Amino acid sequence: MRRITTALAALFAILLGNARPAAATPQDLFGLGARTQALGLTGVSYAEDYEATFANPAGLGRARRRGIHIGLSAGAYDLHIDDERFPVDAARGMTIGATLPLPFHDVLQDRLVLGLGVYTPQQVLLRGNVRFPDVPQWPVIERAQSLGIVLGLGIDLHSTDLEGLRLGVGVSAIADVIGELDVRLDETSSFSSTVETQLLATFAPIVGASYDIGEWSFGLVYRHELRAKMDLEIRTADLPVSLPVLTVGGIVQYDPGQLAGEVSWRPDPGLRVIANLTWRMWSQYPGAQTATSLSSLSAPDPEFSDTVSPRIAVEGTLRDRRATLHLRGGYALELSPAPDARLAPRRNPDGSAVMNDAVPVRYLDGDRHIVTGGLGLTWDLSASERVRFDLFGQAHFLVDRVHQILRTGAMEAPEGMGMRTGGVILVGGWTIALEF
């Protein structure tokens, strides 16, 4: 209870005041859009506005109104190691969304819809930490802070033999930081340097399909692996000794490839029941660290494993003339891909393990029970115009975990006496929209 109270107090402070820039809230961790974030991180079978750009771009095909959305969200962490609070700065950012049915006629009428979702963190465009593997760190839940953009196109195959089927394609974009640092001795035997850096976009495709038949809606989406890296090459010249090119950086943002399937059922116009299963391909995660030079040893293999996340949600709708109220709740179980903190061998340049060279690896994580909730209010201004307000909250409860090693040192701990980790993450936010 003390951990929940501490995180809740921090969350309110962030939503109402200023917060330090910190680990952000990427859409892969907490979702994109207040409705799907309140409904257990689902949306593959029913999302139909800018939220569908990430959930399933095929859902954009349902949209018949143009829409502009803007919102704020924040997340507060209360993580602990051996009953001591682990400092993770709070997250705060803005979400901007747009939905645009393309105004074609004849065979393309009400057929194509574009959607855009943007998450922009406070104060910075990209922030990441690449630490040595023996330093305690949370690579899954403490993601890099970065600007995220998702663009999607939905295609509705109505008035054809494939009535009810919708297809969608999209792309997620984040930024890489690439640069060079040249160091040399000038004519006065003094060191001089020049630096050149570039911010480059990196993309990952999203493809999906959805099908509506009667009271049932089905959805399937694949999101490709998305990673942002920071590479700074250090080159030297005119020095008394020759040094190899050194690389400083690593992977500062990583979203695993995912395949999600979902079904939703509407037994009544005022009730929707949702079930989702998401497969995350964490076994492809290479680790944050990269080799400093061509002959350097690499950090140990993170040995992450694939996970399957079940999710359920319920949405109730009450209508009264021009007003519509939506009540939402959901639950998701996110299993941890990370093994216990342990001793593991470093890797040679060819990827093989170095014999008799075990070092501590403290990649911390835990299974998360995620409870979500929220509400939405829609007010019809006219037959074609309406205003929407959506509010959401999430509580992530990390299951306590006992690891194989202690917080410091390079020895295995007696069974049951290793480092203990756990904690709570609270997330909340709102969006307001005009649809016309």
Coordinates of C-alpha atoms in Angstrom, one line a residue:
M1 CA 0.0 0.0 0.0
R2 CA 2.9 2.4 0.8
R3 CA 4.3 1.9 -2.7
I4 CA 1.0 2.6 -4.4
T5 CA 0.5 5.7 -2.3
T6 CA 4.0 7.0 -3.2
A7 CA 3.5 6.4 -6.9
L8 CA 0.0 8.0 -6.8
A9 CA 1.3 11.1 -5.2
A10 CA 4.0 11.4 -7.8
L11 CA 1.5 10.9 -10.6
F12 CA -0.7 13.7 -9.4
A13 CA 2.4 16.0 -9.1
I14 CA 3.3 15.3 -12.7
L15 CA -0.1 15.8 -14.1
L16 CA -0.6 19.1 -12.2
G17 CA 2.9 20.5 -12.2
N18 CA 6.4 20.3 -13.8
A19 CA 8.4 17.1 -13.8
R20 CA 11.9 16.2 -14.6
P21 CA 12.5 14.7 -18.1
A22 CA 12.9 11.0 -17.8
A23 CA 12.0 7.6 -19.1
A24 CA 9.1 8.2 -21.5
T25 CA 5.9 6.4 -22.1
P26 CA 6.3 4.7 -25.5
Q27 CA 3.2 3.3 -27.2
D28 CA 4.6 -0.2 -26.9
L29 CA 4.6 0.0 -23.1
F30 CA 1.5 1.9 -22.2
G31 CA -0.5 2.1 -25.5
L32 CA -1.5 5.0 -27.7
G33 CA -4.8 6.8 -27.1
A34 CA -7.0 7.1 -24.0
R35 CA -9.7 4.6 -25.1
T36 CA -7.4 1.6 -25.8
Q37 CA -5.2 2.5 -22.8
A38 CA -8.3 2.2 -20.6
L39 CA -9.4 -1.1 -22.2
G40 CA -6.5 -3.3 -21.2
L41 CA -4.1 -2.3 -24.0
T42 CA -6.5 -3.8 -26.6
G43 CA -7.9 -2.2 -29.8
V44 CA -6.9 -4.6 -32.5
S45 CA -10.5 -5.5 -33.4
Y46 CA -12.4 -2.2 -32.7
A47 CA -10.1 0.9 -32.7
E48 CA -11.3 3.3 -35.5
D49 CA -9.6 6.7 -35.1
Y50 CA -5.9 7.7 -34.7
E51 CA -5.5 5.0 -32.0
A52 CA -5.8 2.4 -34.8
T53 CA -2.5 3.6 -36.3
F54 CA -0.8 1.6 -33.6
A55 CA -3.5 -0.9 -32.5
N56 CA -4.4 -2.0 -36.0
P57 CA -4.4 0.4 -39.1
A58 CA -7.1 -1.7 -40.7
G59 CA -9.5 -0.2 -38.1
L60 CA -9.1 3.3 -39.7
G61 CA -11.3 2.0 -42.5
R62 CA -14.3 2.4 -40.1
A63 CA -13.8 6.1 -39.7
R64 CA -16.4 8.4 -41.5
R65 CA -15.5 11.6 -39.7
R66 CA -12.4 13.8 -39.7
G67 CA -10.9 14.1 -36.3
I68 CA -8.3 16.1 -34.4
H69 CA -7.2 14.8 -31.0
I70 CA -4.9 16.2 -28.3
G71 CA -4.0 14.9 -24.9
L72 CA -1.6 14.7 -22.0
S73 CA -0.3 11.6 -20.1
A74 CA 2.1 10.9 -17.3
G75 CA 3.6 7.9 -15.6
A76 CA 5.1 7.6 -12.1
Y77 CA 7.5 4.8 -11.1
D78 CA 7.9 3.3 -7.6
L79 CA 10.5 0.6 -8.1
H80 CA 12.5 -1.0 -5.4
I81 CA 15.6 -3.1 -4.9
D82 CA 16.1 -4.9 -1.5
D83 CA 13.3 -2.7 -0.1
E84 CA 15.1 0.5 -1.2
R85 CA 13.5 2.8 -3.7
F86 CA 15.3 2.7 -7.1
P87 CA 15.3 6.2 -8.7
V88 CA 13.4 6.3 -12.0
D89 CA 12.3 9.7 -13.1
A90 CA 8.7 10.3 -14.0
A91 CA 7.4 10.5 -17.5
R92 CA 5.2 13.1 -19.1
G93 CA 4.3 13.8 -22.7
M94 CA 1.7 15.0 -25.2
T95 CA -0.3 13.0 -27.7
I96 CA -1.6 14.4 -30.9
G97 CA -3.8 12.5 -33.3
A98 CA -5.6 13.1 -36.6
T99 CA -8.1 11.0 -38.7
L100 CA -8.8 11.9 -42.4
P101 CA -11.2 10.0 -44.6
L102 CA -10.0 10.7 -48.2
P103 CA -12.7 12.4 -50.2
F104 CA -12.8 10.2 -53.3
H105 CA -15.9 9.4 -55.2
D106 CA -17.4 6.5 -57.2
V107 CA -15.7 3.2 -56.3
L108 CA -13.3 4.8 -53.8
Q109 CA -16.0 6.6 -51.8
D110 CA -15.7 5.9 -48.1
R111 CA -12.9 3.5 -48.9
L112 CA -9.5 5.0 -47.8
V113 CA -8.7 6.7 -44.4
L114 CA -5.4 8.2 -43.2
G115 CA -4.5 8.3 -39.6
L116 CA -1.6 10.0 -37.7
G117 CA -0.6 9.5 -34.0
V118 CA 2.3 11.4 -32.4
Y119 CA 3.7 11.1 -28.9
T120 CA 6.1 13.8 -27.9
P121 CA 7.9 13.7 -24.5
Q122 CA 8.5 16.8 -22.5
Q123 CA 11.7 18.8 -23.2
V124 CA 13.6 16.3 -25.3
L125 CA 13.3 14.4 -28.6
L126 CA 15.4 11.5 -27.6
R127 CA 16.9 10.4 -24.3
G128 CA 18.5 7.0 -23.6
N129 CA 20.8 5.4 -21.1
V130 CA 23.3 2.6 -22.1
R131 CA 24.8 1.2 -18.9
F132 CA 27.3 -1.5 -18.2
P133 CA 25.4 -4.8 -17.7
D134 CA 26.5 -5.1 -14.0
V135 CA 24.7 -1.9 -13.2
P136 CA 21.1 -2.5 -12.0
Q137 CA 18.7 -1.4 -14.8
W138 CA 15.2 -2.0 -16.0
P139 CA 15.5 -2.4 -19.8
V140 CA 11.8 -3.4 -20.4
I141 CA 9.9 -0.8 -18.3
E142 CA 12.5 2.0 -18.3
R143 CA 12.5 2.7 -22.0
A144 CA 14.3 5.6 -23.7
Q145 CA 12.5 8.9 -24.0
S146 CA 11.8 9.6 -27.6
L147 CA 9.5 11.2 -30.1
G148 CA 7.3 8.6 -31.6
I149 CA 5.3 8.9 -34.8
V150 CA 2.8 6.4 -36.2
L151 CA 1.1 6.8 -39.7
G152 CA -1.5 4.4 -41.0
L153 CA -3.8 3.8 -44.0
G154 CA -7.1 1.9 -43.6
I155 CA -8.9 0.3 -46.5
D156 CA -12.6 -0.6 -46.2
L157 CA -13.9 -3.2 -48.7
H158 CA -17.6 -2.4 -48.2
S159 CA -20.0 -2.9 -51.0
T160 CA -18.0 -5.8 -52.4
D161 CA -18.0 -9.6 -51.9
L162 CA -15.7 -9.0 -49.0
E163 CA -18.1 -6.8 -47.1
G164 CA -16.9 -6.4 -43.4
L165 CA -13.3 -6.9 -44.3
R166 CA -10.8 -4.1 -43.7
L167 CA -7.1 -4.0 -44.4
G168 CA -4.4 -1.6 -43.1
V169 CA -0.8 -0.7 -43.4
G170 CA 1.2 1.7 -41.4
V171 CA 4.7 2.6 -40.2
S172 CA 6.2 3.6 -36.8
A173 CA 9.1 6.0 -36.8
I174 CA 11.6 7.0 -34.1
A175 CA 15.0 8.6 -34.3
D176 CA 18.6 7.3 -34.5
V177 CA 21.5 9.5 -33.3
I178 CA 24.6 9.0 -35.5
G179 CA 27.8 11.0 -35.3
E180 CA 31.6 11.3 -35.5
L181 CA 34.1 12.8 -33.1
D182 CA 37.6 13.5 -34.6
V183 CA 40.5 14.2 -32.2
R184 CA 43.9 15.3 -33.2
L185 CA 47.0 17.3 -32.2
D186 CA 47.4 20.6 -33.8
E187 CA 50.7 22.5 -34.6
T188 CA 51.0 23.7 -31.0
S189 CA 50.7 20.1 -29.7
S190 CA 47.3 20.9 -28.2
F191 CA 44.3 18.7 -28.6
S192 CA 41.5 19.8 -30.9
S193 CA 38.3 18.1 -31.9
T194 CA 35.4 18.4 -34.2
V195 CA 32.0 16.8 -33.7
E196 CA 29.3 16.0 -36.3
T197 CA 26.0 14.4 -35.3
Q198 CA 22.8 13.6 -37.2
L199 CA 19.3 12.7 -36.1
L200 CA 18.0 10.1 -38.6
A201 CA 14.6 8.5 -38.8
T202 CA 14.2 4.8 -38.5
F203 CA 11.0 3.0 -39.5
A204 CA 9.1 -0.3 -38.8
P205 CA 6.1 -1.5 -40.8
I206 CA 2.7 -2.4 -39.3
V207 CA 0.2 -4.5 -41.2
G208 CA -3.3 -5.6 -40.1
A209 CA -6.7 -6.9 -41.0
S210 CA -10.1 -6.8 -39.3
Y211 CA -13.5 -8.4 -40.0
D212 CA -16.9 -7.5 -38.7
I213 CA -19.8 -9.9 -38.9
G214 CA -23.0 -9.3 -36.9
E215 CA -22.2 -8.9 -33.2
W216 CA -18.6 -10.0 -33.7
S217 CA -15.4 -8.2 -34.7
F218 CA -12.0 -9.9 -35.3
G219 CA -8.6 -8.3 -35.7
L220 CA -5.1 -9.4 -36.5
V221 CA -2.0 -7.2 -36.6
Y222 CA 1.8 -7.6 -37.0
R223 CA 4.1 -4.9 -35.8
H224 CA 7.7 -5.2 -36.9
E225 CA 10.7 -4.7 -34.5
L226 CA 11.5 -1.1 -33.9
R227 CA 14.8 0.1 -32.5
A228 CA 16.7 3.4 -32.1
K229 CA 20.4 3.4 -31.7
M230 CA 23.1 5.9 -30.8
D231 CA 26.4 5.5 -32.5
L232 CA 29.3 8.0 -32.0
E233 CA 32.5 7.0 -33.7
I234 CA 35.7 8.4 -32.2
R235 CA 38.6 8.8 -34.6
T236 CA 42.1 10.0 -33.8
A237 CA 44.8 11.5 -36.0
D238 CA 48.3 12.9 -35.6
L239 CA 48.8 11.3 -32.2
P240 CA 52.1 9.7 -31.1
V241 CA 50.4 6.3 -31.0
S242 CA 47.8 4.8 -33.4
L243 CA 44.4 4.1 -31.9
P244 CA 41.5 2.1 -33.4
V245 CA 38.2 3.6 -34.2
L246 CA 36.1 3.5 -31.0
T247 CA 32.3 3.3 -31.0
V248 CA 30.3 4.8 -28.1
G249 CA 26.6 4.2 -28.0
G250 CA 24.1 1.3 -28.2
I251 CA 20.4 0.6 -28.5
V252 CA 18.5 3.3 -26.6
Q253 CA 15.0 2.2 -27.6
Y254 CA 13.7 -1.2 -28.5
D255 CA 10.2 -2.4 -29.2
P256 CA 10.1 -6.2 -30.1
G257 CA 8.2 -7.5 -33.0
Q258 CA 4.7 -8.5 -32.1
L259 CA 1.7 -10.5 -33.5
A260 CA -1.6 -9.7 -31.8
G261 CA -5.0 -11.3 -32.4
E262 CA -8.3 -10.1 -30.9
V263 CA -12.0 -10.7 -30.8
S264 CA -14.7 -8.4 -29.5
W265 CA -18.4 -9.3 -29.0
R266 CA -21.3 -6.9 -28.7
P267 CA -24.3 -8.8 -27.3
D268 CA -26.0 -5.5 -26.8
P269 CA -25.5 -2.1 -28.4
G270 CA -24.4 -0.8 -25.0
L271 CA -21.9 -3.5 -24.2
R272 CA -18.6 -4.7 -25.8
V273 CA -16.5 -7.6 -24.4
I274 CA -12.9 -7.9 -25.7
A275 CA -10.3 -10.7 -25.5
N276 CA -6.8 -10.3 -26.9
L277 CA -3.6 -12.4 -27.1
T278 CA -0.3 -10.7 -28.0
W279 CA 2.9 -12.5 -28.8
R280 CA 6.1 -10.4 -28.2
M281 CA 9.3 -11.6 -29.9
W282 CA 11.7 -10.6 -27.2
S283 CA 14.1 -13.4 -28.0
Q284 CA 15.5 -11.1 -30.8
Y285 CA 16.6 -8.5 -28.4
P286 CA 20.4 -8.1 -28.8
G287 CA 21.0 -6.1 -25.6
A288 CA 21.7 -2.4 -25.3
Q289 CA 25.4 -2.4 -25.3
T290 CA 27.6 -2.6 -28.5
A291 CA 31.3 -3.4 -28.9
T292 CA 33.6 -0.4 -28.5
S293 CA 35.9 -1.7 -31.3
L294 CA 36.2 -4.5 -33.8
S295 CA 38.3 -6.5 -31.3
S296 CA 36.4 -5.7 -28.1
L297 CA 34.5 -8.2 -26.1
S298 CA 30.7 -7.7 -26.1
A299 CA 28.4 -7.8 -23.1
P300 CA 26.8 -11.1 -22.2
D301 CA 23.8 -12.3 -24.2
P302 CA 20.7 -10.9 -22.5
E303 CA 18.9 -14.3 -23.1
F304 CA 15.5 -12.7 -23.3
S305 CA 12.6 -15.0 -24.2
D306 CA 9.4 -14.5 -26.2
T307 CA 6.3 -13.8 -24.2
V308 CA 2.5 -14.2 -24.7
S309 CA 0.3 -11.6 -23.1
P310 CA -3.5 -12.3 -22.5
R311 CA -5.7 -9.2 -22.2
I312 CA -9.4 -8.7 -21.5
A313 CA -11.6 -5.6 -21.4
V314 CA -15.3 -4.5 -21.1
E315 CA -16.8 -1.2 -22.4
G316 CA -20.3 -0.1 -21.4
T317 CA -22.2 2.6 -23.2
L318 CA -25.1 4.8 -21.9
R319 CA -26.9 7.2 -24.3
D320 CA -29.2 10.1 -23.5
R321 CA -30.2 12.3 -26.4
R322 CA -27.0 14.3 -27.4
A323 CA -24.7 12.8 -24.7
T324 CA -23.0 9.4 -24.7
L325 CA -21.1 8.0 -21.7
H326 CA -18.6 5.2 -22.0
L327 CA -17.4 3.2 -19.0
R328 CA -14.2 1.2 -19.5
G329 CA -12.1 -1.4 -17.7
G330 CA -9.5 -4.0 -18.5
Y331 CA -6.7 -6.3 -17.4
A332 CA -3.5 -7.5 -19.0
L333 CA -0.8 -9.9 -17.9
E334 CA 2.6 -9.0 -19.2
L335 CA 5.1 -11.8 -18.5
S336 CA 8.7 -10.8 -18.2
P337 CA 11.1 -11.7 -21.0
A338 CA 14.2 -11.2 -18.8
P339 CA 15.8 -14.0 -16.8
D340 CA 17.0 -13.5 -13.2
A341 CA 20.0 -11.2 -12.6
R342 CA 22.9 -13.7 -12.8
L343 CA 26.5 -14.3 -13.8
A344 CA 27.0 -14.8 -17.5
P345 CA 30.0 -14.9 -19.9
R346 CA 30.9 -12.0 -22.2
R347 CA 31.0 -12.6 -25.9
N348 CA 33.9 -12.7 -28.4
P349 CA 33.7 -10.6 -31.6
D350 CA 32.3 -13.7 -33.4
G351 CA 29.5 -14.0 -30.8
S352 CA 30.9 -17.1 -29.0
A353 CA 31.0 -17.1 -25.2
V354 CA 34.3 -16.3 -23.5
M355 CA 35.3 -19.2 -21.3
N356 CA 35.8 -18.6 -17.5
D357 CA 34.8 -15.0 -17.8
A358 CA 31.5 -14.7 -16.0
V359 CA 30.4 -11.2 -15.1
P360 CA 27.3 -9.9 -13.3
V361 CA 24.2 -9.1 -15.5
R362 CA 21.6 -7.1 -13.7
Y363 CA 18.8 -6.7 -16.2
L364 CA 15.8 -6.3 -13.8
D365 CA 12.2 -6.9 -14.7
G366 CA 9.2 -8.8 -13.4
D367 CA 5.8 -10.1 -14.5
R368 CA 3.3 -7.2 -14.5
H369 CA -0.4 -7.4 -13.6
I370 CA -1.9 -4.4 -15.4
V371 CA -5.3 -3.0 -14.2
T372 CA -6.8 -0.3 -16.4
G373 CA -9.9 1.9 -16.4
G374 CA -11.4 5.0 -17.7
L375 CA -14.4 6.8 -19.1
G376 CA -15.4 8.7 -22.2
L377 CA -18.0 11.4 -22.9
T378 CA -19.3 12.3 -26.3
W379 CA -21.4 15.4 -27.0
D380 CA -23.1 15.7 -30.4
L381 CA -23.0 19.3 -31.6
S382 CA -24.9 18.4 -34.8
A383 CA -25.7 15.4 -36.9
S384 CA -22.1 15.4 -38.2
E385 CA -20.1 17.2 -35.5
R386 CA -19.2 16.1 -32.0
V387 CA -16.8 16.6 -29.1
R388 CA -15.2 13.8 -27.2
F389 CA -13.4 13.7 -23.9
D390 CA -11.6 10.5 -22.8
L391 CA -9.9 9.8 -19.5
F392 CA -7.7 6.7 -18.6
G393 CA -5.7 5.3 -15.8
Q394 CA -3.4 2.3 -15.4
A395 CA -1.8 0.5 -12.5
H396 CA 1.1 -1.9 -13.2
F397 CA 1.9 -4.2 -10.3
L398 CA 5.4 -5.9 -10.7
V399 CA 5.5 -9.3 -9.1
D400 CA 8.3 -9.4 -6.4
R401 CA 11.3 -11.4 -7.7
V402 CA 14.4 -12.9 -6.0
H403 CA 17.5 -13.0 -8.3
Q404 CA 20.5 -15.3 -8.4
I405 CA 23.0 -12.6 -7.4
L406 CA 23.3 -9.7 -4.9
R407 CA 22.9 -6.0 -5.8
T408 CA 26.7 -5.6 -5.7
G409 CA 29.6 -8.0 -6.2
A410 CA 30.3 -10.8 -8.6
M411 CA 29.3 -13.9 -6.7
E412 CA 26.2 -16.0 -6.7
A413 CA 23.9 -15.6 -3.7
P414 CA 22.7 -18.5 -1.5
E415 CA 19.4 -19.8 -2.7
G416 CA 16.6 -17.4 -1.7
M417 CA 19.0 -14.7 -0.5
G418 CA 19.6 -12.8 -3.8
M419 CA 18.6 -9.3 -4.8
R420 CA 14.9 -8.7 -4.4
T421 CA 13.0 -6.4 -6.8
G422 CA 9.4 -5.3 -7.4
G423 CA 7.3 -2.1 -7.6
V424 CA 4.3 -0.3 -8.9
I425 CA 3.9 2.0 -12.0
L426 CA 0.9 4.3 -12.2
V427 CA -0.1 6.0 -15.5
G428 CA -2.9 8.4 -16.3
G429 CA -4.0 10.9 -18.9
W430 CA -6.7 12.4 -21.0
T431 CA -7.6 13.4 -24.6
I432 CA -10.1 15.8 -26.1
A433 CA -11.2 15.6 -29.7
L434 CA -13.3 17.4 -32.3
E435 CA -14.8 15.1 -35.0
F436 CA -16.6 16.5 -38.0

